[in-house]
PDB file of C-alpha atoms in Angstrom:
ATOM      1  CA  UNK A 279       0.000   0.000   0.000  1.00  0.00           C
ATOM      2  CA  UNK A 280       0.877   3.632  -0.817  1.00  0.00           C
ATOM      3  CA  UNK A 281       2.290   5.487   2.576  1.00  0.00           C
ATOM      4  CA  UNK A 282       1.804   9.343   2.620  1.00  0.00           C
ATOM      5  CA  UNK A 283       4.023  10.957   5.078  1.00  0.00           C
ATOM      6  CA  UNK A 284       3.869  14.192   6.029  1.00  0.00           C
ATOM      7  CA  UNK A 285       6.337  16.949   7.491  1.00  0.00           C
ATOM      8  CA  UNK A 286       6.431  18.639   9.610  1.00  0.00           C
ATOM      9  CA  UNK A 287       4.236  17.326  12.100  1.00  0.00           C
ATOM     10  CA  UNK A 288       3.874  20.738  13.777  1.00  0.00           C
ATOM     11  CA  UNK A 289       4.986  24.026  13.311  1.00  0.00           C
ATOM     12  CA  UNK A 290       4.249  27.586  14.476  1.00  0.00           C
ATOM     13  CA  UNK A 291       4.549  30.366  12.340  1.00  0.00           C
ATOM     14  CA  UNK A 292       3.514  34.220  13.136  1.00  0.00           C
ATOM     15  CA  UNK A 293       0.594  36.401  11.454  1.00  0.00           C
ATOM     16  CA  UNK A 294       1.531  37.208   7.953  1.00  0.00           C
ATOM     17  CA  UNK A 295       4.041  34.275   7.197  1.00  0.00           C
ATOM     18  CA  UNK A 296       4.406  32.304   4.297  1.00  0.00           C
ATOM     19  CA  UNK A 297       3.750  28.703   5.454  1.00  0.00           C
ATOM     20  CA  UNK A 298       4.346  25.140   3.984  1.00  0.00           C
ATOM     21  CA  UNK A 299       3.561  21.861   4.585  1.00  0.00           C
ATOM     22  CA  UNK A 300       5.056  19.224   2.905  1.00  0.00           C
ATOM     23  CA  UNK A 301       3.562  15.817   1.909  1.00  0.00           C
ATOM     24  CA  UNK A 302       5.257  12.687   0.137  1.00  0.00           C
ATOM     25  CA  UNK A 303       3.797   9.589  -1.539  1.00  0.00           C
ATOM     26  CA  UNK A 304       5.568   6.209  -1.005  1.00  0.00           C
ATOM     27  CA  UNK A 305       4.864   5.710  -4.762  1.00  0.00           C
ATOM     28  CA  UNK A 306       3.975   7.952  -7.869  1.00  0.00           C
ATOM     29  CA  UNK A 307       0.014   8.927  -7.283  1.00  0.00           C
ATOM     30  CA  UNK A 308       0.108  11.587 -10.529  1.00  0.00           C
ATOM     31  CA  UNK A 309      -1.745  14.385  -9.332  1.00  0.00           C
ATOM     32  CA  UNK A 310      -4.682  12.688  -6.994  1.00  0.00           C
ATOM     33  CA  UNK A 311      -3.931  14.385  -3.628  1.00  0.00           C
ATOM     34  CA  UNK A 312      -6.025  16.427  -1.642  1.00  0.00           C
ATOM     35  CA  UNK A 313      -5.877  18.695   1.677  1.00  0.00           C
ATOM     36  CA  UNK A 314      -7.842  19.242   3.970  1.00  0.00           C
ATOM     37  CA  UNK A 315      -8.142  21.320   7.280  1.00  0.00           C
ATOM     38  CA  UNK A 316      -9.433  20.296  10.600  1.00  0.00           C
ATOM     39  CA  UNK A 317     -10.154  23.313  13.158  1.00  0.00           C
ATOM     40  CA  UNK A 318     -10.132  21.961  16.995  1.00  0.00           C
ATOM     41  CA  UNK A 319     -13.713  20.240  17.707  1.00  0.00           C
ATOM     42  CA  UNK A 320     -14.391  20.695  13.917  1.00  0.00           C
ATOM     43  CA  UNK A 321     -15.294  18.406  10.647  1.00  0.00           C
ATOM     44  CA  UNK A 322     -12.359  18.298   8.213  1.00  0.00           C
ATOM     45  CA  UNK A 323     -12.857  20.566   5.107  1.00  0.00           C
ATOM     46  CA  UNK A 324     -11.824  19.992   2.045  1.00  0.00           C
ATOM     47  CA  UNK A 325      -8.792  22.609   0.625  1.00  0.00           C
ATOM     48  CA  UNK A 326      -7.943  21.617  -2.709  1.00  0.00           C
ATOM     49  CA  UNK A 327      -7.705  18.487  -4.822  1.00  0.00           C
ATOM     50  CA  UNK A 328      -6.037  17.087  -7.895  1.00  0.00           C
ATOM     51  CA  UNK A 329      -3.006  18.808  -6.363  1.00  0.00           C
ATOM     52  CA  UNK A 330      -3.395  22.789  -6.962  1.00  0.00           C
ATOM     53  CA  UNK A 331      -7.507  22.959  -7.539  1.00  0.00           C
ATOM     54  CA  UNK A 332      -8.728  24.880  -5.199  1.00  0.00           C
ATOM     55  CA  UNK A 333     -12.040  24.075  -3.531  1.00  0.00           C
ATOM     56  CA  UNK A 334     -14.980  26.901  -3.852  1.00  0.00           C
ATOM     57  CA  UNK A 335     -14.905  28.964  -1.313  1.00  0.00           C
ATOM     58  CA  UNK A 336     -11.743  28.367  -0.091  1.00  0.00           C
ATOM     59  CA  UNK A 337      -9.540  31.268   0.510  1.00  0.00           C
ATOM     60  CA  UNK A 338      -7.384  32.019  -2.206  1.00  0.00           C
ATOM     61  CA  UNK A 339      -4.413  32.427   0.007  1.00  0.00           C
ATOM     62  CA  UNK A 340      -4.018  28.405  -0.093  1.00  0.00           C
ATOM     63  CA  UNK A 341      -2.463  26.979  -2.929  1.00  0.00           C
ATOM     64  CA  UNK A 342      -1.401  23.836  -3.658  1.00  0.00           C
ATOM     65  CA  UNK A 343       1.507  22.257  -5.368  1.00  0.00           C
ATOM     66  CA  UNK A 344       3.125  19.199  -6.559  1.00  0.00           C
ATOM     67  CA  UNK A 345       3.022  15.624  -8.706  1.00  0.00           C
ATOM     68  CA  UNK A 346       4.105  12.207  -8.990  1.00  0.00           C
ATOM     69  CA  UNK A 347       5.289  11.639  -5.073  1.00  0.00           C
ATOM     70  CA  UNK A 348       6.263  15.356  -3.338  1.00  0.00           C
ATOM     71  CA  UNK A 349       3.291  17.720  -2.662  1.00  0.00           C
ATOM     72  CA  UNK A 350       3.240  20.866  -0.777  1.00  0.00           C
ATOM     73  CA  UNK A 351      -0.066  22.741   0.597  1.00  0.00           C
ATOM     74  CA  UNK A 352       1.214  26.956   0.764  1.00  0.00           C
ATOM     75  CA  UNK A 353      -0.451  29.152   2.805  1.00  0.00           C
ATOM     76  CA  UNK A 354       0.536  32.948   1.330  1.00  0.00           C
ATOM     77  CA  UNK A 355       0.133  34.971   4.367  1.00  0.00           C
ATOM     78  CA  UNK A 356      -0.833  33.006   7.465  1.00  0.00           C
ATOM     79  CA  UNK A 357      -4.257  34.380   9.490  1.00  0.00           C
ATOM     80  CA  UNK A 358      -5.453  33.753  13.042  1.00  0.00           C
ATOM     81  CA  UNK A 359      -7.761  31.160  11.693  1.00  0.00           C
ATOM     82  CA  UNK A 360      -5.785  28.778   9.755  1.00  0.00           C
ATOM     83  CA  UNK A 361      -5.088  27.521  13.031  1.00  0.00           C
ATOM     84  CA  UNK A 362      -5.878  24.084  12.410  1.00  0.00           C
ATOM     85  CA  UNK A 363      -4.410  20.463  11.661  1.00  0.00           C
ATOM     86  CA  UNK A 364      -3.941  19.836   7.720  1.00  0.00           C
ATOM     87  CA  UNK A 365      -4.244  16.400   6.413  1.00  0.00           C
ATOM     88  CA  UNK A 366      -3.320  15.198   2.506  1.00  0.00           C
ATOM     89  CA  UNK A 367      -5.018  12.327   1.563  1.00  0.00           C
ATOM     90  CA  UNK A 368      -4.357  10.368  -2.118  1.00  0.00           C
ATOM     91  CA  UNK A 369      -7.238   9.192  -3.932  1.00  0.00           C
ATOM     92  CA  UNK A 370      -5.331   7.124  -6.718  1.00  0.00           C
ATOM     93  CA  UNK A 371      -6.290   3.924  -8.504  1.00  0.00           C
ATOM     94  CA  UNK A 372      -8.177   1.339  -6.274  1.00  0.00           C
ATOM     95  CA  UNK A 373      -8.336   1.850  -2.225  1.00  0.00           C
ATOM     96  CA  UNK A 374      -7.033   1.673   0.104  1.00  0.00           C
ATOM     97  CA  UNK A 375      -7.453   5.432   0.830  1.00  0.00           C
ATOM     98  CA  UNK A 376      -4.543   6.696   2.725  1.00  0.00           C
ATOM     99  CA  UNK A 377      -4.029   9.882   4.931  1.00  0.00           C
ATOM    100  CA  UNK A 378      -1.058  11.800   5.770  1.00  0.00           C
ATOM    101  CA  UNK A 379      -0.616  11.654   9.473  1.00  0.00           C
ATOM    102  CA  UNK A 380      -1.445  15.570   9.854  1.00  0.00           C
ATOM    103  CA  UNK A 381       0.433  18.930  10.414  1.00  0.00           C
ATOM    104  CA  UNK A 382      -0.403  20.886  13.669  1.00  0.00           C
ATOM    105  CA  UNK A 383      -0.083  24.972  13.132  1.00  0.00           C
ATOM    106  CA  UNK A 384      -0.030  26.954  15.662  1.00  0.00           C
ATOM    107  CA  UNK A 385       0.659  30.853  15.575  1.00  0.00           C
ATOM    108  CA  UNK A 386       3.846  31.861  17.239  1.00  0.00           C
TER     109      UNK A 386
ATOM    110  CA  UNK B 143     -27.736  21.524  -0.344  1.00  0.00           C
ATOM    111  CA  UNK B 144     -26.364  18.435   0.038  1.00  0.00           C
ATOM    112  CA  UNK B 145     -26.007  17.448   3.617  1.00  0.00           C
ATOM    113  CA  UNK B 146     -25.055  14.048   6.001  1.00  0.00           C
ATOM    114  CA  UNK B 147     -25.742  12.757   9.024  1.00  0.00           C
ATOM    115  CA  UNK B 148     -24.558  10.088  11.101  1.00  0.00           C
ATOM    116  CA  UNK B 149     -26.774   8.157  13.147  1.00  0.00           C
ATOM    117  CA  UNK B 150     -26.298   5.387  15.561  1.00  0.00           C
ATOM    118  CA  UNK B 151     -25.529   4.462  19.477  1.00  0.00           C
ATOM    119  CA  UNK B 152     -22.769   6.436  21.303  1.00  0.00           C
ATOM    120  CA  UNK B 153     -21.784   3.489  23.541  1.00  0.00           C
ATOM    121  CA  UNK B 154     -21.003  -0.068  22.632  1.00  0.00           C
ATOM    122  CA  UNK B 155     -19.800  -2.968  24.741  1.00  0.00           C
ATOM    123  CA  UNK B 156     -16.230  -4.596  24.119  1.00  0.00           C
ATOM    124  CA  UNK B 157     -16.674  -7.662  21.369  1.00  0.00           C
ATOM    125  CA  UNK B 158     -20.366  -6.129  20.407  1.00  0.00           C
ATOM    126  CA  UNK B 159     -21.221  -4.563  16.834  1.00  0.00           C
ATOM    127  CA  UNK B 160     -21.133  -0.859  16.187  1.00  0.00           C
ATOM    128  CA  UNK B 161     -23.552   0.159  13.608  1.00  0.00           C
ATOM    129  CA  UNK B 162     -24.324   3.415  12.160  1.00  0.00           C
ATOM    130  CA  UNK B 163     -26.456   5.255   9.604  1.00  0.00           C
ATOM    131  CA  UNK B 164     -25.302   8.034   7.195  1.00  0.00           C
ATOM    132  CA  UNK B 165     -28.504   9.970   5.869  1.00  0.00           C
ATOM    133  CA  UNK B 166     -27.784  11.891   2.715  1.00  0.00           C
ATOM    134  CA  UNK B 167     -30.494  14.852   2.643  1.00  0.00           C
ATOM    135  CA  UNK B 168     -30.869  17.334  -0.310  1.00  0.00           C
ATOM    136  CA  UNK B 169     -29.383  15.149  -3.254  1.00  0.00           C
ATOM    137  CA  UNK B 170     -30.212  11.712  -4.240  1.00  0.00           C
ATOM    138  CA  UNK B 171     -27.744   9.008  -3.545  1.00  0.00           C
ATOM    139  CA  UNK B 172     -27.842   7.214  -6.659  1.00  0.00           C
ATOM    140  CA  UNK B 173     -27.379  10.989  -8.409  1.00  0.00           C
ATOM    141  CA  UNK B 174     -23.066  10.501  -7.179  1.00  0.00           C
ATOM    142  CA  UNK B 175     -21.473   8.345  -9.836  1.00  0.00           C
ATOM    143  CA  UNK B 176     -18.647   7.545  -7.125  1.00  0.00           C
ATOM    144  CA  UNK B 177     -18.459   6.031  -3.804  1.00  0.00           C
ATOM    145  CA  UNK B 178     -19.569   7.429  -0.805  1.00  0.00           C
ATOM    146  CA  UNK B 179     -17.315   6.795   2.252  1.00  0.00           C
ATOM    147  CA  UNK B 180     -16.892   6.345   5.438  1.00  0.00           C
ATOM    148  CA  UNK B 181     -14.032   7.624   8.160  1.00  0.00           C
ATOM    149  CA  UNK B 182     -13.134   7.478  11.461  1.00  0.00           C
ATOM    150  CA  UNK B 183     -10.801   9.876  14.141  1.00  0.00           C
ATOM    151  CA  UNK B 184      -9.809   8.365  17.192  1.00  0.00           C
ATOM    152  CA  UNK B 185      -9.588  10.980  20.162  1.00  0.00           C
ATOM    153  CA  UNK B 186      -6.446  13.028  19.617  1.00  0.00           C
ATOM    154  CA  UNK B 187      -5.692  11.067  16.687  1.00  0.00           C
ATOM    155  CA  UNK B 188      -5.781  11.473  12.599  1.00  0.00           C
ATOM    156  CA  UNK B 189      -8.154  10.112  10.125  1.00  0.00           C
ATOM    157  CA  UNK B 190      -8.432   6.701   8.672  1.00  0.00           C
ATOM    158  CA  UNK B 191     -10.651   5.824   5.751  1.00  0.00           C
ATOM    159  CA  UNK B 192     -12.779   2.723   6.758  1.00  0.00           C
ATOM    160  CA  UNK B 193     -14.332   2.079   3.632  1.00  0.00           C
ATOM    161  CA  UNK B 194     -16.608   3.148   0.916  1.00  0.00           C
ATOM    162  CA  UNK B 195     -20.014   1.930  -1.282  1.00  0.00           C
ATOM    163  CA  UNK B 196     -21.221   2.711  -4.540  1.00  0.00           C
ATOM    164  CA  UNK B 197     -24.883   3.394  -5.125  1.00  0.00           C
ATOM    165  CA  UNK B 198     -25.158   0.096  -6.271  1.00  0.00           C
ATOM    166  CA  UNK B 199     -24.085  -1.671  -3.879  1.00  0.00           C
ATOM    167  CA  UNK B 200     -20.140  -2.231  -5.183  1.00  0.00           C
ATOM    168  CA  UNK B 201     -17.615  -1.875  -1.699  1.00  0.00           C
ATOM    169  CA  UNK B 202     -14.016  -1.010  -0.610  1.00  0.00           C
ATOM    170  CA  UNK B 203     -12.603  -1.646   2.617  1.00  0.00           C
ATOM    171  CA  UNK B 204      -9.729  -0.711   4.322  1.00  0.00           C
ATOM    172  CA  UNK B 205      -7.318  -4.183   4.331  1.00  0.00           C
ATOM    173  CA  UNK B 206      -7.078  -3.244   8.323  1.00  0.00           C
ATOM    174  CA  UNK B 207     -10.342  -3.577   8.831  1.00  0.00           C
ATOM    175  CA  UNK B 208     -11.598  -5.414   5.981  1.00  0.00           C
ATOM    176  CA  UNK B 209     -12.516  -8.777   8.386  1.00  0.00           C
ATOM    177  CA  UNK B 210     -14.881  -6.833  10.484  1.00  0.00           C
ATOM    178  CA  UNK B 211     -16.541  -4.304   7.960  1.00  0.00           C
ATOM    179  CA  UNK B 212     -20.352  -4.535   6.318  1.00  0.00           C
ATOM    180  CA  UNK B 213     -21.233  -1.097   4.490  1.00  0.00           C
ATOM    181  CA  UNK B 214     -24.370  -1.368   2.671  1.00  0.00           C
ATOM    182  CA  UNK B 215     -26.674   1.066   0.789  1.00  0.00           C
ATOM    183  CA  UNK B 216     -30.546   1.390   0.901  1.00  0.00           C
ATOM    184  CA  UNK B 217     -31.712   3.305  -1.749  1.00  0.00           C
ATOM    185  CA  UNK B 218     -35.346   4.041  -1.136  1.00  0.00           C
ATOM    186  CA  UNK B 219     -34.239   5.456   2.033  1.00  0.00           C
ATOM    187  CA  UNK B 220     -31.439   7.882   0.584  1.00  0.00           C
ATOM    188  CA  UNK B 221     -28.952   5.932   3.633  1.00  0.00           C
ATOM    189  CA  UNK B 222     -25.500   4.026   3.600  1.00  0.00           C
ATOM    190  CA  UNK B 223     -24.428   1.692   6.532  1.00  0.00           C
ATOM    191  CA  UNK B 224     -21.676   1.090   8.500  1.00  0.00           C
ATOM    192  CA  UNK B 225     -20.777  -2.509  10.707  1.00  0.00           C
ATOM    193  CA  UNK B 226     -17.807  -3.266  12.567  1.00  0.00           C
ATOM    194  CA  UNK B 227     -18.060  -5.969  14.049  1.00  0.00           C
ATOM    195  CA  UNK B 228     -15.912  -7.580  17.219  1.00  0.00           C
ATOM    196  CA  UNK B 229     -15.062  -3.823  18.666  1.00  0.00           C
ATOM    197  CA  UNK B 230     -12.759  -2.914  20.779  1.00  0.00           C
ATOM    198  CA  UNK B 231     -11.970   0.489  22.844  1.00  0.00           C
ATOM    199  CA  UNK B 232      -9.291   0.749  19.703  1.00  0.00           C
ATOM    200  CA  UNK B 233     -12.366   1.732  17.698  1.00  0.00           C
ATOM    201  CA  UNK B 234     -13.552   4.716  20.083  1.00  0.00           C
ATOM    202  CA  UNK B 235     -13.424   7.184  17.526  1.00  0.00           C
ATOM    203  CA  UNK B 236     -15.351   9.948  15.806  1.00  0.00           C
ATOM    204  CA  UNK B 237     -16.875   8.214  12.935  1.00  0.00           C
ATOM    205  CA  UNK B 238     -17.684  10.685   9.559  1.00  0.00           C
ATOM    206  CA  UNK B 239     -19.816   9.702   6.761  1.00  0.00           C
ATOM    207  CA  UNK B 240     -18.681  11.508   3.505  1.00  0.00           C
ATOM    208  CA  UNK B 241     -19.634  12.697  -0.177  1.00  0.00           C
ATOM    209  CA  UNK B 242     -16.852  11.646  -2.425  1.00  0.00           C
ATOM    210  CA  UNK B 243     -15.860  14.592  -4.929  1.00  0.00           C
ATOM    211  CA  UNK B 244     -14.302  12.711  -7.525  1.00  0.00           C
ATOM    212  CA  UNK B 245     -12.498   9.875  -7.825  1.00  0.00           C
ATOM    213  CA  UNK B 246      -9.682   7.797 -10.128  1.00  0.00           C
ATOM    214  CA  UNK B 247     -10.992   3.652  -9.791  1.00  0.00           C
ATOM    215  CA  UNK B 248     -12.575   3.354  -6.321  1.00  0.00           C
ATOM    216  CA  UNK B 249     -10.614   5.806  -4.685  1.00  0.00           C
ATOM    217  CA  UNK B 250     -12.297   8.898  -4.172  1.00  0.00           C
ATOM    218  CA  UNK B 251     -11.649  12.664  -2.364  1.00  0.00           C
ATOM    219  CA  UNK B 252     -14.538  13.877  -0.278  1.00  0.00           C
ATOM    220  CA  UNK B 253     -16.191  16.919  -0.246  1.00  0.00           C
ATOM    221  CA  UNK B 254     -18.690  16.962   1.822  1.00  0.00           C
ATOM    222  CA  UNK B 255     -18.721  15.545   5.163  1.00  0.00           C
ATOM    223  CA  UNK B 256     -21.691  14.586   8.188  1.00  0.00           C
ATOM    224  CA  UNK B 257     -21.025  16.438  11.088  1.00  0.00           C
ATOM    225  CA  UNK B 258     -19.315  13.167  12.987  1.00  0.00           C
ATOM    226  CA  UNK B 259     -20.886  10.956  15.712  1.00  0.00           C
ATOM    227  CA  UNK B 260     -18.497  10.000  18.611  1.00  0.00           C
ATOM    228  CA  UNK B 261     -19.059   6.529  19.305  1.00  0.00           C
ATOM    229  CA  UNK B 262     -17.448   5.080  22.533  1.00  0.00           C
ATOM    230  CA  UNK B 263     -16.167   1.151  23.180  1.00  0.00           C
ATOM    231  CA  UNK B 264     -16.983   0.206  26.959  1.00  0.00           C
ATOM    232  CA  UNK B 265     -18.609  -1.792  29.250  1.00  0.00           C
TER     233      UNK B 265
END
């Protein structure tokens, strides 16, 4: 099975940074990753997908990056409520349907 | 719009079977041409995809899991189904039923999620 790793596991960052989260395929998944964020207490939401399409209504200061096995979800200019954890998932070929672990960001 | 909701008992006893009931409201769902899914979150913990059904009845499951997992779809009622059977307090979790957005062969991303029922293992 395909293993998606993620890095770092947390980080803090301060109002106004540029922030990025890294996440890596075991194997080659093209472009089928997706991100989502989980606020505390909250439902995860869905970021983007193939990669770099951003969902509606998503903020446009997310952006997504990346194909084959090395992805990176970019936040532009970090706000107070992107406080959250942020989860890739790939969605290639036949399940299983794998996770990243998560990324914990804080605000410094 | 399109909305979910989980349904089923918070509290199960050690070895029983959890079951619970996803109810898709404001869409039809035999409309999705992909397969609707079903995740879990363990206190403090990340996700993990437990499986997923297509309208017609077609299922994934996660190898992990795969000897203790029943979804099934009904239709008429607009509902999909979750079993696990044999629990244990590993499988006190947070347990999400989901709209898949699109998907490449059975694997899907999911857009729109039920608002999560906590379901506790205990005696």
């Amino acid at each position: 099975d395909i293993q998606m790793t993620q890095s770092p596991s947390s980080l803090s960052a301060s109002v106004g940074d540029r922030v990025t989260i890294t996440c890596r395929a075991s194997q080659g998944i093209s472009n089928y990753l997706a991100w989502y964020q989980q606020k505390p207490g909250k439902v995860p939401k869905l970021l983007i997908y193939a990669a770099s399409t951003l969902q509606s209504g998503v903020p446009s200061r997310f952006s997504g990056s990346g194909s084959g096995t090395d992805f990176t979800l970019t936040i532009s200019s970090l706000q107070p409520e992107d406080v959250a954890t942020y989860y890739c998932q790939k969605y290639n070929s036949a399940p299983p349907i794998t996770f990243g672990q998560g990324t914990r960001l804080e605000i410094k | 719009q399109l909305q979910l909701q989980e349904s089923g008992p918070g509290l199960v006893k050690p070895s029983e079977t959890l079951s619970l009931t996803c109810t898709v409201s404001g869409g039809s769902i035999s409309s999705s041409s992909y397969y609707w899914g079903w995740i879990r979150q363990p206190p403090g913990k990340g996700l993990e995809w437990i499986g997923s059904i297509y309208y017609s009845g077609s299922t994934y499951y996660n190898p992990s899991l795969k000897s203790r997992v029943t979804i099934s779809v009904d239709t008429s009622k607009n509902q999909f189904s979750l079993k696990l059977s044999s629990v244990t307090a590993a499988d006190t979790a947070v347990y999400y039923c989901a709209r898949p957005g699109d998907c490449s062969g059975g694997s899907c991303y999911f857009d729109i999620w039920g608002q999560g029922t906590m379901v506790t293992v205990s005696s």
